[in-house]
Amino acid sequence: MTRISIIGLGLIGGSIGLALKQGGGSDPELVGFDADASVMAAAKGAGAVDRTVTGLDEAVAGAELVIVAVPPISVEGVFHAIAPRLAEGAVVTDTASTKGQVLRWAERHLPASVAFVGGHPMAGKSDQGIGNADATLFHGRPYVLVPADAASETAVSAVVGLVERVGGDPLFIGAMEHDQLVGAVSHLPLVASTALFTLLRRSAGWNDFARVAGPAYRDLTRLAAGDPQMSVGICATNSNNLRAWIDRYIDELQRLRDLLEGSPEVLLEEFETAQRDRADFVRGPPARVAASEPIERPTIASSLGTLLLGGRLYERLRGLASVSGRTSAGRTASSDR
């Protein structure tokens, strides 16, 4: 490749740029665009891109790989705007934290002459913006890839190469399954964190609560400090899964509430079990296994094979071994925040 374009130069787009530039040498030219001119100037000054441009048309002109790193709610508009100027054979990828809606937008707006490979790096920070971009942000982190049905092996290979270059671990998951998983491990915590903060902030006793709040409260409400536009986009594009997980969370809170009325011994066992299981999780996520109940799962890249995802993802990834040089099926996605 001779030119890569990054649209959106915040934390994720800026970190991708920094990671790509870290190697030096005869790398492809990195062209950056952001709707905020000051962000573009900061990205250029930080060395995240080689040059910036003033419009989306110029941003994608001649680019072999286009990385769309904007909030989920903005992805469709970017796809629509860049579609007429994309070079034939170009590869487009994104970094949005929901995938089902993004793939539908890609199918609706992007021309058949380009390939789309959806992406979601499971990495991030509470502090957003180009000023917090970090070349090591993706090191050792799962980086979900969801190729469109028409994506060629060459296109998938290009995005896998990008992921490995920035230090990520490619993980192939279907769009529906991805949105179910991140709805639980990323989007539900965002809503729960916000609710815990607003619960007390809107209370008449807020001044007293704020004075006594310690590290635990700050840690548990950390996600409420995230970019509101990003949060709205997450909720809007994964609302069905998020509503389902909120309902289950309410049920779990009710179960724990009921335990408060029981014996201390039962409550102690509950906390001991949670402590032990969390310690196991922190030491290392369990290996990916087949779902215990059959659920509908999408297929990916018919040109690469149409095996169902889930427990048979191992077989699917073996077919991609020549693309990535390794498989990541033994890993499960973790929170991106």
mmCIF file of C-alpha atoms in Angstrom:
data_model
loop_
_atom_site.group_PDB
_atom_site.id
_atom_site.type_symbol
_atom_site.label_atom_id
_atom_site.label_comp_id
_atom_site.label_asym_id
_atom_site.label_seq_id
_atom_site.Cartn_x
_atom_site.Cartn_y
_atom_site.Cartn_z
ATOM 1 C CA MET A 1 0.000 0.000 0.000
ATOM 2 C CA THR A 2 1.090 3.543 -0.706
ATOM 3 C CA ARG A 3 -1.669 5.465 1.067
ATOM 4 C CA ILE A 4 -3.876 4.844 4.118
ATOM 5 C CA SER A 5 -6.568 7.304 5.163
ATOM 6 C CA ILE A 6 -7.808 7.752 8.728
ATOM 7 C CA ILE A 7 -11.128 9.548 9.095
ATOM 8 C CA GLY A 8 -11.604 10.650 12.695
ATOM 9 C CA LEU A 9 -8.475 11.534 14.662
ATOM 10 C CA GLY A 10 -9.628 11.084 18.232
ATOM 11 C CA LEU A 11 -8.311 8.528 20.702
ATOM 12 C CA ILE A 12 -8.768 5.488 18.441
ATOM 13 C CA GLY A 13 -7.917 7.029 15.073
ATOM 14 C CA GLY A 14 -4.958 8.884 16.555
ATOM 15 C CA SER A 15 -3.681 5.770 18.308
ATOM 16 C CA ILE A 16 -3.904 3.766 15.077
ATOM 17 C CA GLY A 17 -1.903 6.450 13.311
ATOM 18 C CA LEU A 18 0.757 6.557 16.019
ATOM 19 C CA ALA A 19 1.039 2.773 16.019
ATOM 20 C CA LEU A 20 1.391 2.637 12.234
ATOM 21 C CA LYS A 21 4.052 5.351 12.235
ATOM 22 C CA GLN A 22 6.032 3.710 15.026
ATOM 23 C CA GLY A 23 7.790 1.348 12.650
ATOM 24 C CA GLY A 24 9.284 4.104 10.515
ATOM 25 C CA GLY A 25 10.915 3.221 7.197
ATOM 26 C CA SER A 26 9.047 3.219 3.890
ATOM 27 C CA ASP A 27 5.560 3.024 5.345
ATOM 28 C CA PRO A 28 2.450 4.034 3.404
ATOM 29 C CA GLU A 29 1.528 7.698 3.547
ATOM 30 C CA LEU A 30 -1.008 8.356 6.317
ATOM 31 C CA VAL A 31 -3.615 10.944 5.378
ATOM 32 C CA GLY A 32 -5.844 12.202 8.176
ATOM 33 C CA PHE A 33 -9.148 14.025 8.335
ATOM 34 C CA ASP A 34 -11.274 15.229 11.236
ATOM 35 C CA ALA A 35 -14.218 17.582 11.338
ATOM 36 C CA ASP A 36 -12.340 19.624 13.951
ATOM 37 C CA ALA A 37 -9.410 21.550 12.451
ATOM 38 C CA SER A 38 -7.685 21.819 15.845
ATOM 39 C CA VAL A 39 -7.785 18.038 16.199
ATOM 40 C CA MET A 40 -6.147 17.662 12.785
ATOM 41 C CA ALA A 41 -3.431 20.085 13.790
ATOM 42 C CA ALA A 42 -2.825 18.169 17.021
ATOM 43 C CA ALA A 43 -2.699 14.833 15.191
ATOM 44 C CA LYS A 44 -0.217 16.194 12.673
ATOM 45 C CA GLY A 45 1.885 17.672 15.464
ATOM 46 C CA ALA A 46 1.871 14.388 17.372
ATOM 47 C CA GLY A 47 3.052 12.472 14.302
ATOM 48 C CA ALA A 48 -0.128 10.402 14.022
ATOM 49 C CA VAL A 49 -0.488 11.289 10.318
ATOM 50 C CA ASP A 50 1.806 12.531 7.584
ATOM 51 C CA ARG A 51 -0.614 15.159 6.362
ATOM 52 C CA THR A 52 -4.164 16.339 6.877
ATOM 53 C CA VAL A 53 -6.759 17.453 4.349
ATOM 54 C CA THR A 54 -9.769 19.725 4.434
ATOM 55 C CA GLY A 55 -12.487 17.397 3.175
ATOM 56 C CA LEU A 56 -13.603 13.786 2.933
ATOM 57 C CA ASP A 57 -13.219 13.702 -0.855
ATOM 58 C CA GLU A 58 -9.558 14.569 -0.603
ATOM 59 C CA ALA A 59 -9.106 12.270 2.380
ATOM 60 C CA VAL A 60 -10.007 9.088 0.493
ATOM 61 C CA ALA A 61 -8.655 10.006 -2.942
ATOM 62 C CA GLY A 62 -6.123 7.379 -3.974
ATOM 63 C CA ALA A 63 -6.254 5.517 -0.652
ATOM 64 C CA GLU A 64 -5.991 1.739 -0.765
ATOM 65 C CA LEU A 65 -7.178 1.415 2.852
ATOM 66 C CA VAL A 66 -9.667 3.753 4.557
ATOM 67 C CA ILE A 67 -10.113 3.579 8.337
ATOM 68 C CA VAL A 68 -13.330 5.181 9.592
ATOM 69 C CA ALA A 69 -12.758 5.981 13.273
ATOM 70 C CA VAL A 70 -15.757 8.140 14.117
ATOM 71 C CA PRO A 71 -18.548 7.656 16.703
ATOM 72 C CA PRO A 72 -21.079 4.962 15.685
ATOM 73 C CA ILE A 73 -23.832 7.472 15.034
ATOM 74 C CA SER A 74 -21.624 9.251 12.457
ATOM 75 C CA VAL A 75 -20.535 6.193 10.468
ATOM 76 C CA GLU A 76 -23.437 6.158 8.016
ATOM 77 C CA GLY A 77 -22.895 9.776 7.026
ATOM 78 C CA VAL A 78 -19.209 9.143 6.392
ATOM 79 C CA PHE A 79 -19.941 6.063 4.271
ATOM 80 C CA HIS A 80 -22.430 8.028 2.194
ATOM 81 C CA ALA A 81 -20.013 10.928 1.724
ATOM 82 C CA ILE A 82 -16.940 8.940 0.739
ATOM 83 C CA ALA A 83 -18.641 6.371 -1.498
ATOM 84 C CA PRO A 84 -18.306 8.320 -4.798
ATOM 85 C CA ARG A 85 -14.591 9.010 -4.296
ATOM 86 C CA LEU A 86 -13.339 5.617 -3.161
ATOM 87 C CA ALA A 87 -10.792 4.050 -5.492
ATOM 88 C CA GLU A 88 -11.786 0.811 -7.185
ATOM 89 C CA GLY A 89 -10.476 -2.104 -5.134
ATOM 90 C CA ALA A 90 -10.062 -0.017 -1.984
ATOM 91 C CA VAL A 91 -10.655 -1.611 1.414
ATOM 92 C CA VAL A 92 -12.758 0.180 4.013
ATOM 93 C CA THR A 93 -12.795 -0.699 7.712
ATOM 94 C CA ASP A 94 -14.207 0.976 10.799
ATOM 95 C CA THR A 95 -13.702 0.981 14.571
ATOM 96 C CA ALA A 96 -17.293 1.339 15.811
ATOM 97 C CA SER A 97 -18.311 -0.636 18.881
ATOM 98 C CA THR A 98 -21.419 -2.039 17.192
ATOM 99 C CA LYS A 99 -21.263 -4.056 14.024
ATOM 100 C CA GLY A 100 -24.685 -5.188 12.808
ATOM 101 C CA GLN A 101 -25.931 -1.716 11.903
ATOM 102 C CA VAL A 102 -22.537 -0.702 10.506
ATOM 103 C CA LEU A 103 -22.493 -3.657 8.111
ATOM 104 C CA ARG A 104 -25.984 -2.753 6.932
ATOM 105 C CA TRP A 105 -24.829 0.824 6.303
ATOM 106 C CA ALA A 106 -21.793 -0.439 4.404
ATOM 107 C CA GLU A 107 -23.984 -2.601 2.173
ATOM 108 C CA ARG A 108 -26.360 0.306 1.588
ATOM 109 C CA HIS A 109 -23.837 3.017 0.769
ATOM 110 C CA LEU A 110 -20.452 1.626 -0.279
ATOM 111 C CA PRO A 111 -19.979 0.687 -3.938
ATOM 112 C CA ALA A 112 -19.544 -2.935 -4.984
ATOM 113 C CA SER A 113 -16.076 -2.091 -6.288
ATOM 114 C CA VAL A 114 -14.692 -1.745 -2.743
ATOM 115 C CA ALA A 115 -14.486 -4.242 0.109
ATOM 116 C CA PHE A 116 -15.689 -3.655 3.654
ATOM 117 C CA VAL A 117 -14.219 -5.400 6.687
ATOM 118 C CA GLY A 118 -15.804 -4.230 9.927
ATOM 119 C CA GLY A 119 -13.533 -3.775 12.927
ATOM 120 C CA HIS A 120 -13.757 -3.075 16.640
ATOM 121 C CA PRO A 121 -10.617 -2.761 18.776
ATOM 122 C CA MET A 122 -11.430 -3.904 22.311
ATOM 123 C CA ALA A 123 -9.326 -1.188 23.855
ATOM 124 C CA GLY A 124 -9.837 2.350 25.045
ATOM 125 C CA LYS A 125 -9.578 4.905 27.828
ATOM 126 C CA SER A 126 -11.945 7.110 29.770
ATOM 127 C CA ASP A 127 -9.956 10.143 28.640
ATOM 128 C CA GLN A 128 -10.786 10.651 24.999
ATOM 129 C CA GLY A 129 -9.272 12.774 22.252
ATOM 130 C CA ILE A 130 -6.073 13.006 20.280
ATOM 131 C CA GLY A 131 -4.211 14.245 23.352
ATOM 132 C CA ASN A 132 -4.643 10.789 24.908
ATOM 133 C CA ALA A 133 -3.722 8.776 21.801
ATOM 134 C CA ASP A 134 -1.230 6.007 22.517
ATOM 135 C CA ALA A 135 0.755 3.868 20.078
ATOM 136 C CA THR A 136 0.508 0.920 22.510
ATOM 137 C CA LEU A 137 -3.247 1.170 23.074
ATOM 138 C CA PHE A 138 -4.019 -2.011 21.114
ATOM 139 C CA HIS A 139 -1.085 -4.149 22.235
ATOM 140 C CA GLY A 140 -2.288 -7.614 23.181
ATOM 141 C CA ARG A 141 -5.954 -6.611 22.978
ATOM 142 C CA PRO A 142 -8.617 -8.464 20.976
ATOM 143 C CA TYR A 143 -9.472 -6.639 17.773
ATOM 144 C CA VAL A 144 -12.767 -7.924 16.379
ATOM 145 C CA LEU A 145 -13.061 -8.330 12.606
ATOM 146 C CA VAL A 146 -16.393 -8.825 10.842
ATOM 147 C CA PRO A 147 -15.947 -9.048 7.058
ATOM 148 C CA ALA A 148 -18.882 -8.242 4.806
ATOM 149 C CA ASP A 149 -20.208 -11.192 2.824
ATOM 150 C CA ALA A 150 -18.516 -9.973 -0.354
ATOM 151 C CA ALA A 151 -15.130 -9.206 1.221
ATOM 152 C CA SER A 152 -12.312 -11.049 -0.519
ATOM 153 C CA GLU A 153 -9.499 -12.887 1.188
ATOM 154 C CA THR A 154 -7.168 -10.134 -0.020
ATOM 155 C CA ALA A 155 -9.276 -7.488 1.725
ATOM 156 C CA VAL A 156 -9.442 -9.499 4.939
ATOM 157 C CA SER A 157 -5.693 -10.036 4.757
ATOM 158 C CA ALA A 158 -5.113 -6.290 4.445
ATOM 159 C CA VAL A 159 -7.129 -5.520 7.586
ATOM 160 C CA VAL A 160 -5.586 -8.404 9.529
ATOM 161 C CA GLY A 161 -2.200 -6.956 8.598
ATOM 162 C CA LEU A 162 -3.311 -3.570 9.934
ATOM 163 C CA VAL A 163 -4.479 -5.122 13.200
ATOM 164 C CA GLU A 164 -1.258 -7.019 13.736
ATOM 165 C CA ARG A 165 0.817 -3.953 12.818
ATOM 166 C CA VAL A 166 -0.837 -1.924 15.605
ATOM 167 C CA GLY A 167 -0.317 -4.781 18.063
ATOM 168 C CA GLY A 168 -3.848 -6.161 18.212
ATOM 169 C CA ASP A 169 -4.998 -9.771 18.239
ATOM 170 C CA PRO A 170 -7.413 -10.464 15.315
ATOM 171 C CA LEU A 171 -10.642 -12.097 16.486
ATOM 172 C CA PHE A 172 -13.303 -13.126 13.962
ATOM 173 C CA ILE A 173 -16.872 -12.921 15.282
ATOM 174 C CA GLY A 174 -20.179 -12.542 13.474
ATOM 175 C CA ALA A 175 -21.936 -9.184 13.722
ATOM 176 C CA MET A 176 -24.921 -10.477 15.686
ATOM 177 C CA GLU A 177 -22.756 -12.343 18.165
ATOM 178 C CA HIS A 178 -20.420 -9.357 18.550
ATOM 179 C CA ASP A 179 -23.290 -7.031 19.403
ATOM 180 C CA GLN A 180 -24.666 -9.517 21.932
ATOM 181 C CA LEU A 181 -21.295 -9.861 23.638
ATOM 182 C CA VAL A 182 -20.334 -6.200 23.795
ATOM 183 C CA GLY A 183 -23.865 -5.344 24.864
ATOM 184 C CA ALA A 184 -23.077 -7.240 28.061
ATOM 185 C CA VAL A 185 -19.391 -6.498 28.697
ATOM 186 C CA SER A 186 -19.169 -2.922 27.401
ATOM 187 C CA HIS A 187 -22.504 -1.235 26.769
ATOM 188 C CA LEU A 188 -24.313 -2.433 29.910
ATOM 189 C CA PRO A 189 -21.449 -1.216 32.156
ATOM 190 C CA LEU A 190 -21.686 2.174 30.422
ATOM 191 C CA VAL A 191 -25.391 2.470 31.245
ATOM 192 C CA ALA A 192 -24.940 1.079 34.768
ATOM 193 C CA SER A 193 -22.113 3.519 35.460
ATOM 194 C CA THR A 194 -24.214 6.432 34.245
ATOM 195 C CA ALA A 195 -27.227 5.314 36.267
ATOM 196 C CA LEU A 196 -25.196 4.997 39.464
ATOM 197 C CA PHE A 197 -23.934 8.542 39.015
ATOM 198 C CA THR A 198 -27.252 10.132 38.052
ATOM 199 C CA LEU A 199 -29.033 8.321 40.892
ATOM 200 C CA LEU A 200 -27.050 10.265 43.474
ATOM 201 C CA ARG A 201 -26.364 13.406 41.463
ATOM 202 C CA ARG A 202 -30.105 14.066 41.128
ATOM 203 C CA SER A 203 -30.709 13.370 44.793
ATOM 204 C CA ALA A 204 -31.372 16.222 47.216
ATOM 205 C CA GLY A 205 -28.480 14.896 49.266
ATOM 206 C CA TRP A 206 -25.891 15.125 46.459
ATOM 207 C CA ASN A 207 -23.630 17.576 48.294
ATOM 208 C CA ASP A 208 -23.307 15.153 51.186
ATOM 209 C CA PHE A 209 -22.861 12.132 48.905
ATOM 210 C CA ALA A 210 -20.148 13.931 46.939
ATOM 211 C CA ARG A 211 -18.189 14.779 50.068
ATOM 212 C CA VAL A 212 -18.014 11.196 51.294
ATOM 213 C CA ALA A 213 -17.672 9.458 47.899
ATOM 214 C CA GLY A 214 -14.390 7.554 47.719
ATOM 215 C CA PRO A 215 -12.390 5.628 45.114
ATOM 216 C CA ALA A 216 -15.010 2.892 44.797
ATOM 217 C CA TYR A 217 -17.674 5.346 43.662
ATOM 218 C CA ARG A 218 -15.255 7.079 41.308
ATOM 219 C CA ASP A 219 -14.199 3.745 39.792
ATOM 220 C CA LEU A 220 -17.752 2.516 39.329
ATOM 221 C CA THR A 221 -18.872 5.769 37.669
ATOM 222 C CA ARG A 222 -15.785 6.154 35.464
ATOM 223 C CA LEU A 223 -17.604 5.275 32.249
ATOM 224 C CA ALA A 224 -20.053 8.141 32.800
ATOM 225 C CA ALA A 225 -17.126 10.440 31.959
ATOM 226 C CA GLY A 226 -16.968 9.149 28.376
ATOM 227 C CA ASP A 227 -17.831 11.046 25.201
ATOM 228 C CA PRO A 228 -21.633 11.630 25.216
ATOM 229 C CA GLN A 229 -21.820 11.421 21.413
ATOM 230 C CA MET A 230 -20.094 8.048 21.517
ATOM 231 C CA SER A 231 -22.463 6.837 24.239
ATOM 232 C CA VAL A 232 -25.540 7.911 22.286
ATOM 233 C CA GLY A 233 -24.245 6.154 19.179
ATOM 234 C CA ILE A 234 -23.668 2.941 21.126
ATOM 235 C CA CYS A 235 -27.182 2.998 22.551
ATOM 236 C CA ALA A 236 -28.792 3.875 19.217
ATOM 237 C CA THR A 237 -27.069 1.156 17.217
ATOM 238 C CA ASN A 238 -27.313 -1.679 19.758
ATOM 239 C CA SER A 239 -30.547 -0.820 21.541
ATOM 240 C CA ASN A 240 -32.197 -4.250 21.333
ATOM 241 C CA ASN A 241 -29.288 -6.094 22.904
ATOM 242 C CA LEU A 242 -28.757 -3.344 25.466
ATOM 243 C CA ARG A 243 -32.384 -3.381 26.583
ATOM 244 C CA ALA A 244 -32.219 -7.149 27.013
ATOM 245 C CA TRP A 245 -29.072 -6.928 29.150
ATOM 246 C CA ILE A 246 -30.528 -4.098 31.246
ATOM 247 C CA ASP A 247 -33.544 -6.304 31.967
ATOM 248 C CA ARG A 248 -31.274 -9.151 33.041
ATOM 249 C CA TYR A 249 -29.224 -6.782 35.194
ATOM 250 C CA ILE A 250 -32.402 -5.605 36.925
ATOM 251 C CA ASP A 251 -33.299 -9.252 37.579
ATOM 252 C CA GLU A 252 -29.846 -9.865 39.057
ATOM 253 C CA LEU A 253 -30.111 -6.815 41.311
ATOM 254 C CA GLN A 254 -33.517 -8.042 42.461
ATOM 255 C CA ARG A 255 -32.033 -11.474 43.225
ATOM 256 C CA LEU A 256 -29.308 -9.865 45.331
ATOM 257 C CA ARG A 257 -31.878 -7.647 47.021
ATOM 258 C CA ASP A 258 -33.855 -10.732 47.990
ATOM 259 C CA LEU A 259 -30.710 -12.277 49.483
ATOM 260 C CA LEU A 260 -30.416 -9.321 51.839
ATOM 261 C CA GLU A 261 -33.546 -10.578 53.547
ATOM 262 C CA GLY A 262 -32.083 -14.053 54.052
ATOM 263 C CA SER A 263 -29.396 -15.507 56.281
ATOM 264 C CA PRO A 264 -25.888 -13.992 56.459
ATOM 265 C CA GLU A 265 -24.476 -17.418 55.601
ATOM 266 C CA VAL A 266 -26.196 -17.476 52.219
ATOM 267 C CA LEU A 267 -25.068 -13.931 51.495
ATOM 268 C CA LEU A 268 -21.496 -14.805 52.480
ATOM 269 C CA GLU A 269 -21.507 -17.738 50.073
ATOM 270 C CA GLU A 270 -22.718 -15.420 47.293
ATOM 271 C CA PHE A 271 -19.899 -12.927 47.849
ATOM 272 C CA GLU A 272 -17.295 -15.659 48.197
ATOM 273 C CA THR A 273 -18.393 -17.239 44.933
ATOM 274 C CA ALA A 274 -18.297 -13.900 43.134
ATOM 275 C CA GLN A 275 -14.837 -13.140 44.539
ATOM 276 C CA ARG A 276 -13.455 -16.513 43.514
ATOM 277 C CA ASP A 277 -14.981 -16.452 40.021
ATOM 278 C CA ARG A 278 -13.775 -12.926 39.358
ATOM 279 C CA ALA A 279 -10.252 -13.876 40.442
ATOM 280 C CA ASP A 280 -10.363 -16.722 37.907
ATOM 281 C CA PHE A 281 -11.525 -14.304 35.219
ATOM 282 C CA VAL A 282 -8.763 -11.783 35.966
ATOM 283 C CA ARG A 283 -6.140 -14.524 35.696
ATOM 284 C CA GLY A 284 -7.366 -15.263 32.188
ATOM 285 C CA PRO A 285 -10.695 -15.479 30.332
ATOM 286 C CA PRO A 286 -11.975 -19.021 29.760
ATOM 287 C CA ALA A 287 -11.557 -20.680 26.383
ATOM 288 C CA ARG A 288 -14.304 -20.091 23.867
ATOM 289 C CA VAL A 289 -16.803 -22.963 23.749
ATOM 290 C CA ALA A 290 -19.942 -23.753 21.818
ATOM 291 C CA ALA A 291 -23.127 -22.133 23.056
ATOM 292 C CA SER A 292 -25.103 -24.363 25.424
ATOM 293 C CA GLU A 293 -28.343 -23.398 23.671
ATOM 294 C CA PRO A 294 -28.710 -23.045 19.912
ATOM 295 C CA ILE A 295 -29.052 -19.397 18.904
ATOM 296 C CA GLU A 296 -29.225 -17.785 15.507
ATOM 297 C CA ARG A 297 -25.773 -16.732 14.349
ATOM 298 C CA PRO A 298 -24.819 -14.911 11.169
ATOM 299 C CA THR A 299 -22.371 -16.067 8.553
ATOM 300 C CA ILE A 300 -19.362 -14.153 7.278
ATOM 301 C CA ALA A 301 -17.601 -13.809 3.950
ATOM 302 C CA SER A 302 -19.249 -16.350 1.689
ATOM 303 C CA SER A 303 -16.196 -16.079 -0.528
ATOM 304 C CA LEU A 304 -14.167 -17.406 2.391
ATOM 305 C CA GLY A 305 -16.680 -19.986 3.600
ATOM 306 C CA THR A 306 -20.134 -19.978 5.200
ATOM 307 C CA LEU A 307 -19.708 -22.035 8.352
ATOM 308 C CA LEU A 308 -21.859 -21.008 11.292
ATOM 309 C CA LEU A 309 -20.081 -19.144 14.056
ATOM 310 C CA GLY A 310 -19.907 -20.125 17.704
ATOM 311 C CA GLY A 311 -18.326 -23.437 18.612
ATOM 312 C CA ARG A 312 -17.418 -24.043 14.972
ATOM 313 C CA LEU A 313 -15.506 -20.778 14.723
ATOM 314 C CA TYR A 314 -12.334 -22.839 15.091
ATOM 315 C CA GLU A 315 -13.016 -24.468 11.732
ATOM 316 C CA ARG A 316 -13.802 -21.089 10.181
ATOM 317 C CA LEU A 317 -10.541 -19.598 11.383
ATOM 318 C CA ARG A 318 -8.466 -22.527 10.246
ATOM 319 C CA GLY A 319 -9.576 -21.585 6.743
ATOM 320 C CA LEU A 320 -8.141 -18.122 7.369
ATOM 321 C CA ALA A 321 -4.824 -19.367 8.746
ATOM 322 C CA SER A 322 -3.066 -18.340 5.564
ATOM 323 C CA VAL A 323 -4.446 -14.825 6.028
ATOM 324 C CA SER A 324 -3.509 -14.105 9.617
ATOM 325 C CA GLY A 325 -0.847 -16.682 10.356
ATOM 326 C CA ARG A 326 -2.647 -17.571 13.575
ATOM 327 C CA THR A 327 -6.148 -17.851 15.045
ATOM 328 C CA SER A 328 -7.705 -16.154 18.016
ATOM 329 C CA ALA A 329 -10.707 -18.368 18.560
ATOM 330 C CA GLY A 330 -9.550 -19.296 22.045
ATOM 331 C CA ARG A 331 -10.033 -15.702 23.209
ATOM 332 C CA THR A 332 -13.250 -14.017 24.158
ATOM 333 C CA ALA A 333 -13.917 -10.345 23.726
ATOM 334 C CA SER A 334 -13.432 -8.197 26.783
ATOM 335 C CA SER A 335 -14.598 -4.706 27.567
ATOM 336 C CA ASP A 336 -13.325 -1.983 25.314
ATOM 337 C CA ARG A 337 -13.205 0.500 28.150
#
